[in-house]
PDB file of C-alpha atoms in Angstrom:
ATOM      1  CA  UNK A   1     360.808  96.422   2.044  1.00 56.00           C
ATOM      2  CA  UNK A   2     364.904  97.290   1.651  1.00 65.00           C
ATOM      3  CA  UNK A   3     365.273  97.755   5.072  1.00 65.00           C
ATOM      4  CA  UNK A   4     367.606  94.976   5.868  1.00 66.00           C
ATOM      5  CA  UNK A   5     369.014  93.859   9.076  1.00 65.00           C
ATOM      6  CA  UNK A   6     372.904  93.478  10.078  1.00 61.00           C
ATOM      7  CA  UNK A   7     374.562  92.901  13.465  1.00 59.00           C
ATOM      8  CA  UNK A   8     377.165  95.526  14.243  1.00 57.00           C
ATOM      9  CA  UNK A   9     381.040  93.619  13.502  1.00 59.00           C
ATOM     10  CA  UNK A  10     381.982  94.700  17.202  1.00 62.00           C
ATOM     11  CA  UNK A  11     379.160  93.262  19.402  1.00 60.00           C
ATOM     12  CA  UNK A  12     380.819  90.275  21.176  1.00 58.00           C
ATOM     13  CA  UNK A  13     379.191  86.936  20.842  1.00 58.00           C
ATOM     14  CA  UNK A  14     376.074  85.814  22.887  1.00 58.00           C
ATOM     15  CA  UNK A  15     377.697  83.348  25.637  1.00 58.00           C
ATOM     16  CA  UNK A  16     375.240  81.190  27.653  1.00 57.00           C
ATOM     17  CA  UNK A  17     375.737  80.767  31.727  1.00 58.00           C
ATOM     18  CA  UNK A  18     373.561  77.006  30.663  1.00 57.00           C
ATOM     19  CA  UNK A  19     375.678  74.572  32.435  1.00 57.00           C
ATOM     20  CA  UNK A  20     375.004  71.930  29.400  1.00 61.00           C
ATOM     21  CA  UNK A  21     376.641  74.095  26.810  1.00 65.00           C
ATOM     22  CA  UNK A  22     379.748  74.052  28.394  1.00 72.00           C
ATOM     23  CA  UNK A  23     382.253  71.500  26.542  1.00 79.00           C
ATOM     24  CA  UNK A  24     383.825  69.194  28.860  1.00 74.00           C
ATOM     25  CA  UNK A  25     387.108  67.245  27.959  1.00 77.00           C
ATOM     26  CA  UNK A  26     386.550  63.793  27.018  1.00 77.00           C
ATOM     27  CA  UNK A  27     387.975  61.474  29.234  1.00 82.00           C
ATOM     28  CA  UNK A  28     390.281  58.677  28.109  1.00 87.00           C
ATOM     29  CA  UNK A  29     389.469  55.420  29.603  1.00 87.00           C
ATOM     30  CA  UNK A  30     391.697  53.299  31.210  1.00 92.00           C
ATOM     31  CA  UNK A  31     392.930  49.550  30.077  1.00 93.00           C
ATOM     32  CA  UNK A  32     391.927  48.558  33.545  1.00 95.00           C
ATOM     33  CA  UNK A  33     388.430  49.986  33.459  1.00 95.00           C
ATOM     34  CA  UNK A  34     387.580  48.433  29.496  1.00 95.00           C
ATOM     35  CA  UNK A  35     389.238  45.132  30.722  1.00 96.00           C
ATOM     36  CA  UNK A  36     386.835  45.533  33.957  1.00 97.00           C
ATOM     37  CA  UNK A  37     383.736  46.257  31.081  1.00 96.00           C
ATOM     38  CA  UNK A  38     384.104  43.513  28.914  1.00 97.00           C
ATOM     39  CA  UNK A  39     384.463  40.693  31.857  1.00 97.00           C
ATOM     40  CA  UNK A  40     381.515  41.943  32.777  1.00 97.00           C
ATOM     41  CA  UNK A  41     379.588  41.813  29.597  1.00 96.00           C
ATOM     42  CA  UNK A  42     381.308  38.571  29.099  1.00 96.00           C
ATOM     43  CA  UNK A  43     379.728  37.297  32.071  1.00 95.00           C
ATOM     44  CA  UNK A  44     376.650  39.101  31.852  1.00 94.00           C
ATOM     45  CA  UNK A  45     376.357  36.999  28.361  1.00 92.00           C
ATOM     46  CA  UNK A  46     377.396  33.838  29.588  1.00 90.00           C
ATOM     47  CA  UNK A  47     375.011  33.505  32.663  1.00 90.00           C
ATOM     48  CA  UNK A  48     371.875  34.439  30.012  1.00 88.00           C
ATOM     49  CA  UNK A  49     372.730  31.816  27.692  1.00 82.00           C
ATOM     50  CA  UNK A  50     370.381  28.870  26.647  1.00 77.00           C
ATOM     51  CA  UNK A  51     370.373  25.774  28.506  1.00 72.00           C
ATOM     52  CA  UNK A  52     367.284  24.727  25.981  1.00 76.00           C
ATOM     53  CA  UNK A  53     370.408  22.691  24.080  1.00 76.00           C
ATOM     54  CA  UNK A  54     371.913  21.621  27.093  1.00 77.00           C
ATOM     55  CA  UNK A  55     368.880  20.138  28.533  1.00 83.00           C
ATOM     56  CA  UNK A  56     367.990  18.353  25.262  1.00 86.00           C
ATOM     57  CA  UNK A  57     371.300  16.747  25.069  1.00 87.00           C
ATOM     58  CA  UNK A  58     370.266  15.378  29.210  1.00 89.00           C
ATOM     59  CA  UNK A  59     367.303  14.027  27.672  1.00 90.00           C
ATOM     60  CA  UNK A  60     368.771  12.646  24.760  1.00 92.00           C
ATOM     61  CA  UNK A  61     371.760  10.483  26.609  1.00 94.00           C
ATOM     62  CA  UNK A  62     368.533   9.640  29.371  1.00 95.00           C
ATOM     63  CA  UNK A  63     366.779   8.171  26.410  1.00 96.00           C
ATOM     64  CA  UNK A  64     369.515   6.328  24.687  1.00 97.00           C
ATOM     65  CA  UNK A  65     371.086   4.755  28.282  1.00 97.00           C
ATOM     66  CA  UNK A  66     367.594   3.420  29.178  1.00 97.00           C
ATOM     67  CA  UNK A  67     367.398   1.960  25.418  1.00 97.00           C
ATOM     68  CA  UNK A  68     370.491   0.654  25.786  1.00 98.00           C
ATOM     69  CA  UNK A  69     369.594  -1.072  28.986  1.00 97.00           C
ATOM     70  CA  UNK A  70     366.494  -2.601  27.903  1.00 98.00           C
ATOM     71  CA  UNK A  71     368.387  -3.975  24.843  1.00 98.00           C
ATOM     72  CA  UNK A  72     371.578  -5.868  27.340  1.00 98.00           C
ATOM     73  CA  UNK A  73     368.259  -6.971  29.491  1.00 98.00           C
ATOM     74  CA  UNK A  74     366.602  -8.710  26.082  1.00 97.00           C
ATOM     75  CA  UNK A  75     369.745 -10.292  25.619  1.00 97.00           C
ATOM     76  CA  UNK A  76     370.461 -11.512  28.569  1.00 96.00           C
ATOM     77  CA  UNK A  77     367.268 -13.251  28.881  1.00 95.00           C
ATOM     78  CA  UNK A  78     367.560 -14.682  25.443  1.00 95.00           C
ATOM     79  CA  UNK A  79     370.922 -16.179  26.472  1.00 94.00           C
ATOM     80  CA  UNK A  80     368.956 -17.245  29.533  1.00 92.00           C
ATOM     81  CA  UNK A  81     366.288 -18.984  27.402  1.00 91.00           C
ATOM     82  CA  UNK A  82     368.356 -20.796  25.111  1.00 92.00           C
ATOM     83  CA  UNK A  83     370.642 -22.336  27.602  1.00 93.00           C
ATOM     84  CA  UNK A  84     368.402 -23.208  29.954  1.00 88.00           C
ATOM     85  CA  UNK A  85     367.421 -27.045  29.799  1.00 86.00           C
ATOM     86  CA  UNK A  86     363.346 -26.694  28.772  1.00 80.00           C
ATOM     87  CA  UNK A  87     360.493 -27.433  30.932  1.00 74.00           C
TER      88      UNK A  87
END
């Protein structure tokens, strides 16, 4: 086989009518529109964040006040005991 195959030098180049091969000029974006696009995913991270902490600390202070309480209430009736003339 020495047959070998060449395209002629003044053919003109294959052009497709595809709409998707067509280059189109990349648009610059503007400040407004990337300040616009990172409030949002600002706020789009904010509203999904965890409130697992947030609800343990609620717990937490809930626990300690009503520890705190009943320890003011043992003293108090301590103080109450040992003034108090006896029966």
């Amino acid at each position: 086989m020495n047959t070998t195959t060449t395209r002629p030098s003044h053919s003109a180049p294959v052009r497709s009518s595809h709409p998707s091969s067509r280059s189109v000029p990349a648009r610059r974006v503007s400040l407004v529109d990337r300040i616009a696009l990172h409030l949002g995913v600002a706020l789009v991270q904010w509203s999904r964040r965890s409130t697992v902490a947030v609800q343990h600390e609620r717990r937490a202070r809930r626990v300690q006040h009503e520890l705190s309480l009943e320890q003011r209430e043992r003293l108090l009736q301590r103080q109450l005991l040992l003034t108090l003339p006896p029966r």
